[in-house]
Every structure is written in C-alpha cells, then in structure tokens.
Amino acid sequence: MPSLEILIPAQQIQTRIEAMAAEMDRDYAGEPVYLIGVLKGAFIFMADLARAMKTPTRLEFIGISSYGAGTTSSGEVRVTKDLDVTVEGRHVVLVEDIVDTGLTLAYLMKLVEQRKPATLRVATLLDKPSRRVRPVKVNYTGFQIPDKFVVGYGLDYAEDYRNLRDVCVLEE
Ligand code: 5GP
C-alpha cells in the first residue's frame, strides 16, 4: 500500500503564497498581469496566488499532458488546451506546480514567448533543483524540496490525491 507523509502543511503553503503575492505586487506595481496556469497541477496554487495578489490579474490556462502516467518526466509534452487569448504586449506569468527536470517549463516558455508577451516570468510552488536537466529561470519559488515524489495541493499520482490540502510525499 502507498503511504502519504506530510512534507508541507496547508498553513505553511498559505503563508508562503501570501509572501510570494506581495513580492509580485511590488514587482508589477499595479500593472495588469496575465497569470497562465499549467493544467491540471497548478490550478489550486493559481487560485490561492491570484486571490492573494492585489495586482489586477486575468486568469488563463494552458493544458499539457506528459506522455505516460509514471513518476518521471520524459520532456515530451502534448498541448491539450492552448491559450484562448492573445497575450501580445502583456505581462505574463506562467504558473507551475513543480519544476523538476525543467524540460516541461522550457517547452512552455518557448511556446508562450512565440506569442510575444511584453514580459514573461515564472512562478512555481515547488522546485526540485537537484533534478534539473535544462537550466530554466524561475522568478518566484514557493519551496525548494528534495528529490521525492510529492502529491496533493493540485499534484497527482495517476490523477489521484490532487485534493489533499497538504503537499505530501508518496511512498510506494
Ligand atoms: P519537468 O519537465 O520539470 O521534469 O516536470 C514537470 C512536471 O512533472 C510537473 O509539472 C509535474 O507534472 C511532474 N512532476 C515532477 N515532479 C513531480 C512530483 O514530485 N510529483 C508530481 N505529482 N508530479 C511531478
């Protein structure tokens, strides 16, 4: 049976998100921002981040699916839902649940850069820097975590566990 161990409790996530939102509010100084959430994993983080920000935001989503249902990224990404709007000339923040090898983020940044935003930054709740294969610049990071497979707060294992309030380590 798989077991779950709390890595980051819900309250700690909320406190950190408020600090991230305050930092983003300072950086954007009232200029409107498009937050682009990467489905499905980032939807809960984006909901809390957007509500903690005072900056005027518009909320968009991009849908991707990595091939396979395993616990590692192949870097091969399929776009399942593209942006519905043009972001040309706008400030854009890509909102990710977790950056692991960096392959997914590198792919997404290239995709969004082709849409010619005024600026493009990245906010991620979690980062596993020890696993990086592609160097990617992340502007706002919630927590750096060790090389463990985590679920909860939007993150899944084969579509389960997304609704957990805490970020948990899943052990087989
Ligand atoms: P990367 O391309 O950076 O290796 O992987 C990013 C994607 O892999 C994330 O958006 C997420 O879908 C998945 N991923 C990487 N590490 C984890 C993890 O610990 N837990 C879960 N649930 N997904 C992960």
Short mmCIF file of C-alpha atoms and ligand atoms in Angstrom, two decimals:
data_model
loop_
_atom_site.label_atom_id
_atom_site.label_comp_id
_atom_site.label_asym_id
_atom_site.label_seq_id
_atom_site.Cartn_x
_atom_site.Cartn_y
_atom_site.Cartn_z
CA MET A 1 0.00 0.00 0.00
CA PRO A 2 1.35 3.51 -0.78
CA SER A 3 1.80 5.78 2.22
CA LEU A 4 1.50 9.57 2.49
CA GLU A 5 3.66 11.73 4.70
CA ILE A 6 3.08 15.46 5.08
CA LEU A 7 6.01 17.47 3.69
CA ILE A 8 4.49 20.98 3.66
CA PRO A 9 1.39 21.57 5.79
CA ALA A 10 -1.50 23.60 4.35
CA GLN A 11 -0.96 26.58 6.68
CA GLN A 12 2.69 26.88 5.66
CA ILE A 13 1.67 26.85 1.98
CA GLN A 14 -0.77 29.70 2.55
CA THR A 15 1.77 31.81 4.46
CA ARG A 16 4.36 31.36 1.69
CA ILE A 17 1.86 32.18 -1.05
CA GLU A 18 0.97 35.44 0.67
CA ALA A 19 4.65 36.42 0.69
CA MET A 20 5.02 35.47 -2.99
CA ALA A 21 1.93 37.52 -3.88
CA ALA A 22 3.31 40.52 -2.00
CA GLU A 23 6.61 40.23 -3.90
CA MET A 24 4.76 40.04 -7.22
CA ASP A 25 2.59 43.03 -6.27
CA ARG A 26 5.75 45.03 -5.62
CA ASP A 27 7.33 43.94 -8.93
CA TYR A 28 4.31 44.69 -11.12
CA ALA A 29 3.42 47.91 -9.29
CA GLY A 30 -0.22 47.90 -10.35
CA GLU A 31 0.38 46.90 -13.99
CA PRO A 32 -2.09 44.21 -15.06
CA VAL A 33 -0.78 40.68 -15.42
CA TYR A 34 -1.96 37.55 -17.17
CA LEU A 35 -1.47 34.53 -14.96
CA ILE A 36 -1.28 31.40 -17.10
CA GLY A 37 -1.83 28.27 -15.06
CA VAL A 38 -0.48 24.98 -16.33
CA LEU A 39 -3.26 22.39 -16.06
CA LYS A 40 -4.00 20.43 -14.17
CA GLY A 41 -1.42 20.56 -11.38
CA ALA A 42 -1.23 24.35 -10.93
CA PHE A 43 -4.94 25.11 -10.62
CA ILE A 44 -5.14 25.14 -6.81
CA PHE A 45 -1.91 27.12 -6.41
CA MET A 46 -3.07 29.61 -9.03
CA ALA A 47 -6.45 30.05 -7.30
CA ASP A 48 -4.76 30.90 -3.99
CA LEU A 49 -1.98 33.01 -5.55
CA ALA A 50 -4.41 35.09 -7.62
CA ARG A 51 -6.61 35.78 -4.60
CA ALA A 52 -3.60 36.81 -2.51
CA MET A 53 -2.43 39.32 -5.17
CA LYS A 54 -3.62 42.90 -5.29
CA THR A 55 -2.29 43.37 -8.84
CA PRO A 56 -5.09 43.29 -11.43
CA THR A 57 -4.92 39.82 -12.96
CA ARG A 58 -6.55 37.88 -15.74
CA LEU A 59 -6.58 34.13 -15.36
CA GLU A 60 -5.85 31.84 -18.28
CA PHE A 61 -4.91 28.21 -18.53
CA ILE A 62 -2.80 26.13 -20.81
CA GLY A 63 -3.32 22.38 -20.83
CA ILE A 64 -0.50 19.94 -21.29
CA SER A 65 -0.03 16.31 -20.70
CA SER A 66 3.24 14.50 -20.36
CA TYR A 67 3.32 11.17 -22.07
CA GLY A 68 2.63 8.27 -19.74
CA ALA A 69 1.42 8.14 -16.14
CA GLY A 70 4.76 7.44 -14.47
CA THR A 71 6.56 9.48 -11.87
CA THR A 72 9.27 10.94 -14.10
CA SER A 73 9.09 13.47 -16.91
CA SER A 74 10.12 12.46 -20.41
CA GLY A 75 10.12 16.09 -21.50
CA GLU A 76 7.78 15.12 -24.29
CA VAL A 77 4.78 17.37 -23.89
CA ARG A 78 1.49 17.44 -25.72
CA VAL A 79 -0.63 20.61 -25.68
CA THR A 80 -4.18 19.57 -24.82
CA LYS A 81 -5.56 23.10 -24.43
CA ASP A 82 -3.96 26.16 -25.95
CA LEU A 83 -4.44 29.75 -24.76
CA ASP A 84 -7.82 31.27 -25.68
CA VAL A 85 -6.49 34.83 -25.80
CA THR A 86 -3.66 36.79 -27.31
CA VAL A 87 -1.07 37.88 -24.74
CA GLU A 88 0.97 40.01 -27.14
CA GLY A 89 2.36 43.06 -25.37
CA ARG A 90 1.08 41.89 -21.96
CA HIS A 91 2.89 40.96 -18.78
CA VAL A 92 2.62 37.20 -18.42
CA VAL A 93 3.42 34.89 -15.52
CA LEU A 94 3.48 31.16 -16.14
CA VAL A 95 2.18 29.46 -13.01
CA GLU A 96 3.53 25.94 -12.44
CA ASP A 97 3.00 23.40 -9.69
CA ILE A 98 6.53 22.00 -9.74
CA VAL A 99 9.74 22.36 -11.73
CA ASP A 100 11.67 19.12 -11.80
CA THR A 101 13.99 18.46 -14.78
CA GLY A 102 12.91 21.81 -16.28
CA LEU A 103 12.02 20.19 -19.61
CA THR A 104 8.30 20.98 -19.39
CA LEU A 105 8.92 24.58 -18.39
CA ALA A 106 11.50 25.12 -21.14
CA TYR A 107 8.96 23.85 -23.68
CA LEU A 108 6.17 26.05 -22.30
CA MET A 109 8.34 29.16 -22.17
CA LYS A 110 9.22 28.74 -25.83
CA LEU A 111 5.54 28.33 -26.66
CA VAL A 112 4.48 31.47 -24.78
CA GLU A 113 7.45 33.53 -26.00
CA GLN A 114 6.22 32.94 -29.56
CA ARG A 115 3.08 34.91 -28.55
CA LYS A 116 5.27 37.99 -27.91
CA PRO A 117 4.36 38.98 -24.34
CA ALA A 118 5.86 42.26 -23.04
CA THR A 119 7.48 40.27 -20.22
CA LEU A 120 7.41 36.61 -19.25
CA ARG A 121 8.14 35.32 -15.76
CA VAL A 122 7.63 32.04 -13.96
CA ALA A 123 6.06 31.30 -10.59
CA THR A 124 6.23 27.78 -9.20
CA LEU A 125 5.00 26.42 -5.92
CA LEU A 126 7.67 23.73 -5.74
CA ASP A 127 11.16 23.30 -7.14
CA LYS A 128 13.43 20.24 -7.13
CA PRO A 129 16.70 21.92 -8.16
CA SER A 130 18.73 18.71 -7.74
CA ARG A 131 16.88 17.15 -10.69
CA ARG A 132 17.43 19.92 -13.23
CA VAL A 133 18.41 18.83 -16.75
CA ARG A 134 17.53 22.04 -18.59
CA PRO A 135 18.53 25.33 -16.97
CA VAL A 136 15.41 27.48 -16.60
CA LYS A 137 14.98 30.78 -14.83
CA VAL A 138 12.29 30.70 -12.17
CA ASN A 139 11.37 34.13 -10.81
CA TYR A 140 9.12 33.18 -7.89
CA THR A 141 9.56 29.91 -5.99
CA GLY A 142 7.40 28.74 -3.11
CA PHE A 143 9.52 25.92 -1.71
CA GLN A 144 12.61 24.02 -2.74
CA ILE A 145 12.08 20.36 -1.96
CA PRO A 146 14.28 17.25 -2.01
CA ASP A 147 14.12 14.64 -4.74
CA LYS A 148 10.95 12.93 -3.50
CA PHE A 149 7.72 12.32 -5.41
CA VAL A 150 5.06 14.59 -3.97
CA VAL A 151 1.29 14.76 -4.30
CA GLY A 152 -1.50 16.99 -3.02
CA TYR A 153 -2.41 20.66 -3.39
CA GLY A 154 -3.06 20.07 -7.10
CA LEU A 155 -0.35 17.48 -7.75
CA ASP A 156 -1.39 13.94 -8.63
CA TYR A 157 -0.21 10.42 -8.96
CA ALA A 158 -2.13 8.93 -11.91
CA GLU A 159 -4.89 11.53 -11.24
CA ASP A 160 -5.30 10.70 -7.54
CA TYR A 161 -4.54 12.91 -4.49
CA ARG A 162 -4.94 16.35 -6.15
CA ASN A 163 -7.43 17.47 -3.49
CA LEU A 164 -5.17 16.96 -0.46
CA ARG A 165 -4.65 20.24 1.42
CA ASP A 166 -1.02 19.48 2.28
CA VAL A 167 1.88 18.64 -0.01
CA CYS A 168 2.73 15.04 0.85
CA VAL A 169 5.48 12.60 -0.06
CA LEU A 170 4.08 9.48 -1.68
CA GLU A 171 5.99 6.35 -0.84
CA GLU A 172 5.27 3.06 -2.53
P1 5GP B 1 9.83 18.54 -15.55
O1 5GP B 1 9.54 18.62 -17.00
O2 5GP B 1 10.31 19.80 -14.91
O3 5GP B 1 10.70 17.36 -15.22
O4 5GP B 1 8.50 18.10 -14.85
C1 5GP B 1 7.49 18.94 -14.57
C2 5GP B 1 6.23 18.13 -14.44
O5 5GP B 1 6.49 16.78 -13.96
C3 5GP B 1 5.35 18.77 -13.39
O6 5GP B 1 4.52 19.76 -13.96
C4 5GP B 1 4.60 17.57 -12.87
O7 5GP B 1 3.50 17.31 -13.71
C5 5GP B 1 5.58 16.42 -12.98
N1 5GP B 1 6.29 16.19 -11.72
C6 5GP B 1 7.60 16.34 -11.46
N2 5GP B 1 7.89 16.03 -10.19
C7 5GP B 1 6.72 15.67 -9.62
C8 5GP B 1 6.36 15.24 -8.29
O8 5GP B 1 7.15 15.12 -7.35
N3 5GP B 1 5.03 14.96 -8.11
C9 5GP B 1 4.09 15.08 -9.09
N4 5GP B 1 2.83 14.78 -8.77
N5 5GP B 1 4.41 15.49 -10.33
C10 5GP B 1 5.70 15.78 -10.59
#
